[in-house]
Amino acid sequence: MQQNNQKPATSPRKKILVETWGCQMNVADSEKMLGMLQDQNYETTQSPEEADLVLLNTCHIREKAKHKVVSRLGRLREIQKKNKNMKIAVAGCVAQAEGKKLLKQTGNIDILVGPGKIDDLPKLIEENQKTGAQQLSIGFKKAKDHEEETKDTKSKVNPSLAGKNTVSRYVNIAQGCDNFCTFCVVPFTRGREISLHPSKIIDDVTQQVESGAREVTLLGQNVNSYGHDLIRSNKLELTNDGPFVNLLRDVAAIDGLQRLRFTTSNPHDFTLSLAKLFRDERKLGKYIHLPVQSGSDVVLERMKRKVTVAEYYERINWLQKASPEIAISTDLIVGFPGETEEQFEETVELVKNIRYSFFYAFKYSTRKGTAAARFLDQIPEEIKSRRLAKLMAVQDKITIELNKNEIGNVREVLFQYESSKEPGIYYGRTEQFRLVRVKSNHNLVGELRMVEINDANKTALVGSLL
Ligand code: 5AD
Ligand code: SF4
């Protein structure tokens, strides 16, 4: 069944180690790169000592990103003294933003490939093997390249190469972002927003479902503004609900798909139609990640988020009306330039009011080239750390309370994997995206089962099968 069988039995398989940092987009990109490399006879390894190729898929969203890559390359240089065959490829947003400097500074990168150019990776590896010369492909993907991709390729998933979770998969639906929030480097590293055509996405998801996926998460930096570029270029019709809601409906109709999620949504592009879909489309589940970044209007304005706190609450309200049990998570930044103690306290208030199921909170990190890097009133590191610790303590309490509230409930759980350390322990997620741990004598992976929740802590619920 596997295409690798077409390779002569004598050709030894090469080993690849992939390290993925950062967002789900990078996770999806890593899986895509692994999928493409199946034709080059690679299998995965966890050990750099035996790897023929180490692929670092890097993230540039916060400071010290380049630092981290340089230090990892230093460590790999030591290992290369013993494993002389090891080639190194650097992909992702650090490759895009700092790649040329890295090439000069480090001396052991064989291949450099930006996030818009990952389709070039097999060719770059081949060329490097043939000539021994450093290979480089960075720059942004153009709408034209996307069209070509739509026509010519299907994303390949080789189950032996892709990540261990074959039940829940990521599918990229758009690249880049047009928003230019003043703190964010994404529009500079990933370029302007380009959406894939719905037909290509339907094909991708169908393929994933055929190869065992039961849940997909559609990915975009600003996922709910999906398709506006396609409307502008007359590739899609303008409709009342908008291209993203239409796409979700079409994807949800795919047979065999049991759950559909998406990330990351932006409150600015969040419509009432999208909220209502949580009422009408059962597969959508009862969970959304909706980053707010701050609970202060003054800070939101300086971040250029283009929504007020009141507008954010309004969207939360739409969602809770459409789906009363919906769980919500968010992203927050503390210590944005100029953030006063009072403005920070407004964020604490918002967190207490909304009662997120969890959040990702970050200390503001200066990114070269972004507007906020030029703001004069930067906040000292110790204040940022204190604010972050306070916010996390507030959230931890809420997370534990919400998880404990689940005790006694019966939830539908999609099981995703068996614990590698504890055989017979299976992990899955409820519709609200809460992690559930269950003991079972038979393999639950891929099954959707009703589970009674018996216990809970900060990170997971513990349940038993009904
Ligand atoms: N500093 C701190 N956090 C940031 N994020 C993005 N840029 C920065 C930055 N410069 C956070 C935001 C975003 C998440 C992916 O990363 O909260 O939603
Ligand atoms: Fe960055 Fe803002 Fe775009 Fe999100 S919406 S990727 S935070 S610029």
XYZ file of N, CA and C in Angstrom, residues 55-265:
633
model
N 16.388 18.400 10.490
C 15.600 19.525 9.975
C 15.088 20.324 11.170
N 15.559 21.574 11.277
C 15.082 22.436 12.371
C 14.004 23.347 11.789
N 12.776 23.167 12.226
C 11.691 24.034 11.744
C 11.444 25.093 12.811
N 11.895 26.314 12.531
C 12.088 27.319 13.583
C 10.961 28.345 13.672
N 10.913 29.023 14.817
C 9.878 30.031 15.083
C 10.541 31.353 15.460
N 9.978 32.448 14.963
C 10.605 33.761 15.152
C 9.699 34.707 15.930
N 8.612 34.163 16.507
C 7.572 35.043 17.043
C 8.067 35.869 18.227
N 8.936 35.276 19.047
C 9.482 36.040 20.164
C 11.001 36.090 20.085
N 11.581 36.975 20.919
C 13.028 37.201 20.936
C 13.813 35.901 21.159
N 15.108 36.010 20.946
C 16.056 34.927 21.222
C 15.852 33.744 20.291
N 15.014 33.949 19.242
C 14.764 32.846 18.321
C 16.057 32.459 17.612
N 16.777 33.494 17.116
C 18.003 33.210 16.379
C 19.033 32.578 17.324
N 19.085 33.135 18.511
C 19.943 32.637 19.560
C 19.785 31.130 19.773
N 18.495 30.750 19.857
C 18.155 29.357 20.102
C 18.656 28.472 18.953
N 18.494 28.992 17.731
C 18.931 28.210 16.572
C 20.452 28.102 16.567
N 21.135 29.220 16.841
C 22.604 29.198 16.843
C 23.098 28.194 17.888
N 22.427 28.198 19.042
C 22.900 27.308 20.094
C 22.629 25.843 19.738
N 21.488 25.571 19.103
C 21.196 24.199 18.664
C 22.200 23.755 17.592
N 22.542 24.691 16.685
C 23.496 24.342 15.622
C 24.874 24.055 16.218
N 25.215 24.771 17.298
C 26.488 24.540 17.981
C 26.549 23.134 18.546
N 25.473 22.731 19.189
C 25.377 21.388 19.772
C 25.459 20.329 18.654
N 24.779 20.603 17.546
C 24.793 19.638 16.429
C 26.199 19.540 15.820
N 26.933 20.679 15.855
C 28.299 20.655 15.308
C 29.161 19.651 16.083
N 28.956 19.608 17.398
C 29.676 18.636 18.234
C 29.345 17.207 17.775
N 28.037 16.961 17.553
C 27.607 15.604 17.161
C 28.134 15.264 15.765
N 28.258 16.299 14.913
C 28.771 16.060 13.554
C 30.218 15.554 13.553
N 30.925 15.797 14.665
C 32.304 15.282 14.721
C 32.294 13.763 14.685
N 31.220 13.159 15.253
C 31.108 11.689 15.220
C 30.257 11.243 14.038
N 29.113 11.916 13.851
C 28.220 11.542 12.748
C 28.512 12.446 11.554
N 29.527 12.049 10.777
C 30.019 12.935 9.721
C 29.044 13.051 8.542
N 28.074 12.101 8.475
C 27.107 12.138 7.355
C 26.007 13.165 7.558
N 25.901 13.674 8.784
C 24.731 14.509 9.095
C 24.701 15.815 8.296
N 23.550 16.000 7.592
C 23.309 17.279 6.917
C 22.309 18.045 7.774
N 22.337 19.367 7.671
C 21.403 20.164 8.474
C 20.593 21.105 7.585
N 19.276 21.047 7.758
C 18.391 21.992 7.054
C 17.701 22.868 8.090
N 17.662 24.169 7.837
C 16.924 25.083 8.714
C 15.732 25.622 7.935
N 14.535 25.392 8.485
C 13.306 25.861 7.839
C 12.595 26.815 8.795
N 11.454 27.329 8.373
C 10.624 28.143 9.267
C 10.974 29.620 9.252
N 10.396 30.339 10.198
C 10.436 31.804 10.158
C 11.812 32.381 10.483
N 12.652 31.661 11.247
C 14.013 32.163 11.481
C 14.816 32.069 10.177
N 14.585 31.000 9.425
C 15.259 30.850 8.126
C 14.899 32.029 7.225
N 13.611 32.394 7.249
C 13.138 33.493 6.414
C 13.765 34.823 6.847
N 13.743 35.082 8.169
C 14.093 36.416 8.654
C 15.598 36.595 8.887
N 16.264 35.531 9.294
C 17.664 35.682 9.717
C 18.591 34.741 8.957
N 18.025 34.063 7.949
C 18.739 32.958 7.311
C 20.114 33.316 6.789
N 20.188 34.443 6.046
C 21.473 34.746 5.412
C 22.552 35.018 6.456
N 22.147 35.700 7.554
C 23.103 35.968 8.644
C 23.538 34.644 9.277
N 22.539 33.745 9.441
C 22.835 32.450 10.066
C 23.839 31.656 9.239
N 23.662 31.694 7.921
C 24.566 30.938 7.046
C 26.006 31.364 7.291
N 26.194 32.695 7.368
C 27.558 33.228 7.559
C 28.089 32.866 8.943
N 27.195 33.024 9.930
C 27.628 32.942 11.318
C 27.939 31.505 11.766
N 27.212 30.526 11.223
C 27.283 29.201 11.831
C 28.119 28.190 11.045
N 28.068 28.261 9.731
C 28.932 27.400 8.927
C 28.494 25.950 8.798
N 27.489 25.483 9.521
C 27.102 24.071 9.318
C 25.658 23.891 8.821
N 25.123 24.926 8.142
C 23.796 24.748 7.541
C 23.978 24.333 6.077
N 23.348 23.243 5.689
C 23.438 22.790 4.298
C 22.298 23.339 3.462
N 21.125 23.458 4.116
C 19.932 23.876 3.370
C 19.149 24.882 4.209
N 18.711 25.939 3.536
C 17.918 26.956 4.224
C 16.637 27.126 3.433
N 15.494 26.941 4.085
C 14.243 27.025 3.325
C 13.185 27.784 4.139
N 12.654 28.845 3.534
C 11.656 29.683 4.224
C 10.279 29.029 4.213
N 9.375 29.509 5.082
C 8.059 28.868 5.203
C 7.225 28.930 3.915
N 7.502 29.907 3.060
C 6.748 29.990 1.799
C 7.329 29.092 0.718
N 8.439 28.425 1.020
C 9.145 27.688 -0.044
C 9.344 26.218 0.291
N 8.547 25.703 1.231
C 8.845 24.343 1.690
C 8.676 23.296 0.577
N 7.904 23.639 -0.453
C 7.766 22.692 -1.566
C 9.100 22.448 -2.271
N 10.049 23.375 -2.083
C 11.354 23.232 -2.740
C 12.271 22.241 -2.015
N 11.892 21.823 -0.789
C 12.831 21.065 0.041
C 13.411 19.802 -0.637
N 12.563 18.923 -1.242
C 13.149 17.715 -1.846
C 14.200 18.056 -2.911
N 13.879 19.085 -3.703
C 14.818 19.502 -4.764
C 16.125 20.021 -4.150
N 16.003 20.789 -3.067
C 17.194 21.360 -2.414
C 18.080 20.253 -1.837
N 17.422 19.243 -1.253
C 18.191 18.126 -0.667
C 18.935 17.381 -1.779
N 18.209 17.133 -2.863
C 18.814 16.395 -3.985
C 20.030 17.150 -4.530
N 19.842 18.449 -4.707
C 20.903 19.289 -5.266
C 22.108 19.305 -4.326
N 21.825 19.400 -3.023
C 22.902 19.425 -2.037
C 23.671 18.106 -2.057
N 22.903 17.000 -2.212
C 23.579 15.698 -2.239
C 24.454 15.559 -3.475
N 23.952 16.107 -4.599
C 24.698 15.995 -5.849
C 25.959 16.842 -5.823
N 25.822 18.093 -5.381
C 26.919 19.050 -5.548
C 27.665 19.346 -4.252
N 27.047 19.061 -3.122
C 27.663 19.403 -1.832
C 27.525 20.888 -1.493
N 26.950 21.671 -2.415
C 26.870 23.124 -2.181
C 25.673 23.478 -1.309
N 25.841 24.543 -0.526
C 24.720 25.057 0.287
C 23.549 25.426 -0.615
N 22.336 25.107 -0.168
C 21.137 25.428 -0.955
C 20.253 26.375 -0.165
N 19.644 27.330 -0.873
C 18.859 28.334 -0.161
C 17.602 28.675 -0.966
N 16.467 28.642 -0.304
C 15.240 29.111 -0.955
C 14.385 29.824 0.085
N 14.404 31.141 0.024
C 13.546 31.917 0.922
C 12.742 32.915 0.094
N 11.800 33.572 0.736
C 10.915 34.498 0.007
C 9.492 34.055 0.199
N 8.577 34.907 -0.219
C 7.170 34.618 0.043
C 6.542 33.843 -1.101
N 5.537 33.068 -0.717
C 4.755 32.349 -1.714
C 3.875 33.354 -2.436
N 3.751 33.216 -3.740
C 2.867 34.119 -4.473
C 1.551 33.405 -4.724
N 0.474 34.205 -4.958
C -0.833 33.610 -5.236
C -0.710 32.626 -6.397
N 0.157 32.952 -7.366
C 0.354 32.108 -8.544
C 0.868 30.711 -8.128
N 1.826 30.692 -7.184
C 2.370 29.398 -6.721
C 1.264 28.567 -6.087
N 0.379 29.257 -5.358
C -0.724 28.546 -4.728
C -1.619 27.916 -5.777
N -1.841 28.662 -6.866
C -2.683 28.108 -7.932
C -2.049 26.861 -8.507
N -0.736 26.942 -8.735
C -0.024 25.781 -9.268
C -0.207 24.590 -8.343
N -0.052 24.882 -7.057
C -0.172 23.821 -6.054
C -1.571 23.205 -6.123
N -2.566 24.079 -6.290
C -3.946 23.609 -6.355
C -4.112 22.652 -7.519
N -3.470 23.007 -8.648
C -3.631 22.157 -9.825
C -2.858 20.854 -9.695
N -1.609 20.963 -9.236
C -0.680 19.855 -9.445
C -0.510 18.882 -8.289
N -0.632 19.346 -7.093
C -0.206 18.462 -6.004
C -1.323 18.178 -5.018
N -1.212 17.022 -4.452
C -2.027 16.708 -3.281
C -1.028 16.578 -2.148
N -1.387 17.062 -0.955
C -0.399 16.931 0.115
C -0.346 15.463 0.513
N 0.872 14.964 0.554
C 1.027 13.536 0.828
C 1.185 13.331 2.314
N 0.553 12.333 2.834
C 0.791 11.994 4.225
C 1.254 10.561 4.274
N 2.460 10.391 4.721
C 2.964 9.053 4.897
C 2.815 8.721 6.378
N 1.923 7.793 6.709
C 1.650 7.552 8.123
C 2.898 7.189 8.914
N 3.893 6.578 8.264
C 5.068 6.191 9.035
C 5.951 7.408 9.308
N 5.828 8.437 8.490
C 6.664 9.610 8.675
C 5.968 10.706 9.460
N 4.665 10.814 9.283
C 3.957 11.919 9.908
C 3.935 11.730 11.420
N 3.493 12.782 12.128
C 3.485 12.750 13.594
C 2.681 11.567 14.116
N 2.829 11.290 15.437
C 2.222 10.065 15.954
C 0.696 10.140 15.982
N 0.156 11.359 15.960
C -1.288 11.488 16.071
C -1.927 11.478 14.687
N -2.386 10.308 14.249
C -2.979 10.226 12.917
C -4.480 10.468 12.971
N -5.036 10.539 14.182
C -6.487 10.737 14.330
C -6.853 12.203 14.145
N -6.009 13.075 14.668
C -6.285 14.509 14.592
C -5.188 15.181 13.783
N -5.562 15.793 12.672
C -4.550 16.333 11.755
C -4.760 17.823 11.526
N -3.679 18.490 11.135
C -3.769 19.905 10.756
C -3.829 20.040 9.244
N -4.632 20.966 8.764
C -4.672 21.257 7.328
C -4.558 22.774 7.150
N -3.514 23.150 6.437
C -3.270 24.563 6.175
C -4.264 25.124 5.165
N -4.933 26.212 5.480
C -5.866 26.765 4.482
C -5.440 28.149 4.005
N -4.554 28.793 4.732
C -4.070 30.107 4.290
C -2.692 30.356 4.877
N -1.915 31.115 4.147
C -0.562 31.508 4.563
C -0.557 32.999 4.831
N 0.233 33.444 5.793
C 0.481 34.871 5.952
C -0.654 35.628 6.613
N -0.460 36.935 6.727
C -1.440 37.767 7.433
C -1.326 39.206 6.936
N -2.472 39.858 6.808
C -2.484 41.258 6.341
C -2.679 42.250 7.477
N -2.691 41.761 8.719
C -3.160 42.630 9.801
C -2.145 43.601 10.401
N -0.909 43.239 10.444
C 0.114 44.127 11.003
C -0.218 44.631 12.405
N -0.582 43.745 13.317
C -0.651 44.113 14.727
C 0.753 44.628 15.074
N 0.834 45.670 15.893
C 2.126 46.374 15.985
C 3.232 45.562 16.663
N 2.854 44.477 17.375
C 3.875 43.665 18.059
C 4.375 42.513 17.206
N 3.719 42.235 16.081
C 3.829 40.909 15.464
C 4.709 40.860 14.221
N 5.529 39.835 14.165
C 6.507 39.699 13.091
C 5.953 38.837 11.927
N 4.786 38.207 12.170
C 4.268 37.246 11.181
C 4.111 37.824 9.766
N 3.529 39.023 9.597
C 3.396 39.530 8.233
C 4.752 39.693 7.541
N 5.840 39.848 8.350
C 7.171 39.998 7.760
C 7.808 38.646 7.446
N 7.493 37.617 8.257
C 8.124 36.315 8.010
C 7.272 35.414 7.115
N 5.950 35.575 7.185
C 5.071 34.693 6.393
C 4.420 35.422 5.231
N 4.583 36.739 5.171
C 4.060 37.494 4.028
C 2.575 37.779 4.126
N 2.041 38.314 3.020
C 0.619 38.676 2.983
C -0.240 37.415 2.934
N -1.516 37.621 3.265
C -2.409 36.463 3.329
C -2.750 35.914 1.935
N -2.561 34.624 1.788
C -2.961 33.945 0.557
C -3.741 32.692 0.942
N -4.976 32.601 0.428
C -5.823 31.455 0.786
C -5.752 30.381 -0.292
N -5.831 29.140 0.144
C -5.934 28.045 -0.824
C -7.373 27.940 -1.308
N -7.553 27.480 -2.528
C -8.910 27.346 -3.072
C -9.673 26.264 -2.300
N -10.994 26.472 -2.052
C -11.765 25.462 -1.296
C -11.639 24.052 -1.876
N -11.561 23.926 -3.206
C -11.513 22.576 -3.786
C -10.247 21.842 -3.336
N -9.158 22.583 -3.222
C -7.886 21.986 -2.789
C -7.989 21.555 -1.304
N -8.655 22.400 -0.522
C -8.788 22.087 0.911
C -9.674 20.856 1.109
N -10.771 20.802 0.350
C -11.668 19.635 0.442
C -10.894 18.371 0.069
N -10.086 18.464 -0.986
C -9.254 17.325 -1.399
C -8.323 16.895 -0.276
N -7.653 17.880 0.331
C -6.695 17.601 1.410
C -7.379 16.895 2.573
N -8.527 17.454 2.992
C -9.203 16.879 4.162
C -9.702 15.476 3.816
N -10.263 15.314 2.613
C -10.763 13.997 2.205
C -9.634 12.976 2.275
N -8.460 13.394 1.783
C -7.311 12.488 1.813
C -6.906 12.129 3.234
N -6.932 13.136 4.091
C -6.574 12.892 5.501
C -7.555 11.899 6.123
N -8.846 12.087 5.827
C -9.865 11.195 6.403
C -9.667 9.787 5.852
N -9.358 9.695 4.548
C -9.130 8.367 3.956
C -7.936 7.681 4.606
N -6.951 8.494 5.071
C -5.799 7.834 5.694
C -5.942 7.773 7.225
N -7.161 7.906 7.729
C -7.391 7.589 9.150
C -7.769 8.760 10.049
N -7.688 10.002 9.536
C -8.018 11.141 10.413
C -9.505 11.151 10.743
N -9.824 11.493 11.970
C -11.233 11.648 12.378
C -11.543 13.097 12.731
N -10.483 13.859 12.960
C -10.648 15.277 13.302
C -9.627 16.070 12.488
N -10.038 17.198 11.932
C -9.032 18.094 11.345
C -9.165 19.481 11.951
N -8.026 20.144 12.036
C -7.992 21.540 12.467
C -7.496 22.359 11.284
N -8.350 23.256 10.808
C -7.961 24.112 9.683
C -7.096 25.245 10.225
N -5.966 25.488 9.546
C -4.991 26.441 10.069
C -4.809 27.661 9.185
N -4.740 28.799 9.828
C -4.332 30.042 9.157
C -3.886 30.986 10.248
N -3.016 31.939 9.915
C -2.588 32.909 10.943
C -3.783 33.716 11.403
N -4.702 33.933 10.465
C -5.877 34.742 10.738
C -7.011 34.006 10.035
N -7.330 32.837 10.576
C -8.046 31.811 9.808
C -9.440 32.271 9.360
N -10.074 33.114 10.180
C -11.444 33.489 9.811
C -11.507 34.643 8.806
N -10.351 35.148 8.366
C -10.418 36.084 7.233
C -10.148 35.319 5.930
N -10.156 33.987 6.044
C -9.946 33.116 4.887
C -10.800 33.535 3.681
N -10.174 33.556 2.526
C -10.933 33.647 1.278
C -11.197 35.049 0.757
N -10.928 36.076 1.560
C -11.217 37.421 1.047
C -10.336 37.748 -0.152
N -9.117 37.231 -0.134
C -8.231 37.435 -1.293
C -8.784 36.709 -2.524
N -9.430 35.551 -2.322
C -9.995 34.807 -3.463
C -11.190 35.558 -4.050
N -11.938 36.239 -3.173
C -13.065 37.034 -3.665
C -12.535 38.232 -4.468
N -11.498 38.873 -3.929
C -10.926 40.040 -4.628
C -10.438 39.656 -6.014
N -9.906 38.442 -6.145
C -9.380 38.065 -7.469
C -10.395 37.235 -8.260
N -11.670 37.352 -7.874
C -12.776 36.702 -8.606
C -12.685 35.194 -8.678
N -12.016 34.584 -7.710
C -11.947 33.109 -7.730
C -13.057 32.518 -6.888
N -13.694 33.356 -6.071
C -14.837 32.918 -5.268
C -15.930 33.966 -5.346
N -17.170 33.487 -5.229
C -18.337 34.387 -5.218
C -18.481 35.035 -3.839
N -18.985 36.243 -3.837
C -19.321 36.901 -2.568
C -20.663 36.350 -2.083
N -20.709 35.886 -0.828
C -21.978 35.365 -0.297
C -22.252 36.002 1.064
N -23.486 35.843 1.557
C -23.841 36.466 2.834
C -22.984 35.975 3.987
N -22.768 34.665 4.051
C -22.057 34.106 5.198
C -20.543 34.300 5.124
N -20.048 34.567 3.922
C -18.604 34.755 3.763
C -17.905 33.434 3.489
N -16.690 33.519 2.908
C -16.000 32.319 2.418
C -15.604 31.336 3.521
N -15.306 31.839 4.733
C -14.842 30.912 5.770
C -15.983 30.020 6.266
N -17.149 30.632 6.496
C -18.300 29.850 6.959
C -18.699 28.838 5.874
N -18.690 29.267 4.614
C -19.014 28.336 3.518
C -18.038 27.160 3.502
N -16.753 27.491 3.679
C -15.737 26.427 3.670
C -15.984 25.443 4.820
N -16.259 25.973 6.014
C -16.485 25.090 7.169
C -17.655 24.150 6.902
N -18.724 24.693 6.317
C -19.881 23.833 6.015
C -19.488 22.718 5.052
N -18.728 23.085 3.996
C -18.355 22.079 2.992
C -17.432 21.023 3.595
N -16.505 21.462 4.441
C -15.576 20.490 5.041
C -16.340 19.588 6.009
N -17.251 20.185 6.778
C -18.006 19.383 7.761
C -18.840 18.308 7.069
N -19.181 18.530 5.803
C -20.014 17.550 5.086
C -19.214 16.331 4.627
N -17.898 16.350 4.815
C -17.084 15.211 4.347
C -17.384 13.982 5.215
N -17.756 12.907 4.559
C -18.092 11.647 5.240
C -16.900 11.123 6.020
N -17.132 10.643 7.201
C -16.046 10.021 7.969
C -15.339 11.015 8.877
N -15.481 12.304 8.582
C -14.888 13.310 9.473
C -15.827 13.493 10.651
N -15.279 13.372 11.860
C -16.163 13.476 13.024
C -16.081 14.816 13.727
N -14.911 15.426 13.661
C -14.784 16.736 14.311
C -13.988 17.697 13.446
N -14.397 18.947 13.540
C -13.748 19.994 12.756
C -13.423 21.145 13.704
N -12.155 21.570 13.678
C -11.771 22.733 14.484
C -10.997 23.691 13.587
N -10.734 24.886 14.075
C -9.923 25.826 13.300
C -9.165 26.731 14.255
N -8.022 27.226 13.790
C -7.246 28.171 14.585
C -6.252 28.852 13.661
N -5.879 30.120 13.874
C -6.226 30.980 14.980
C -7.200 32.043 14.488
N -8.286 32.243 15.200
C -9.251 33.242 14.760
C -8.876 34.598 15.329
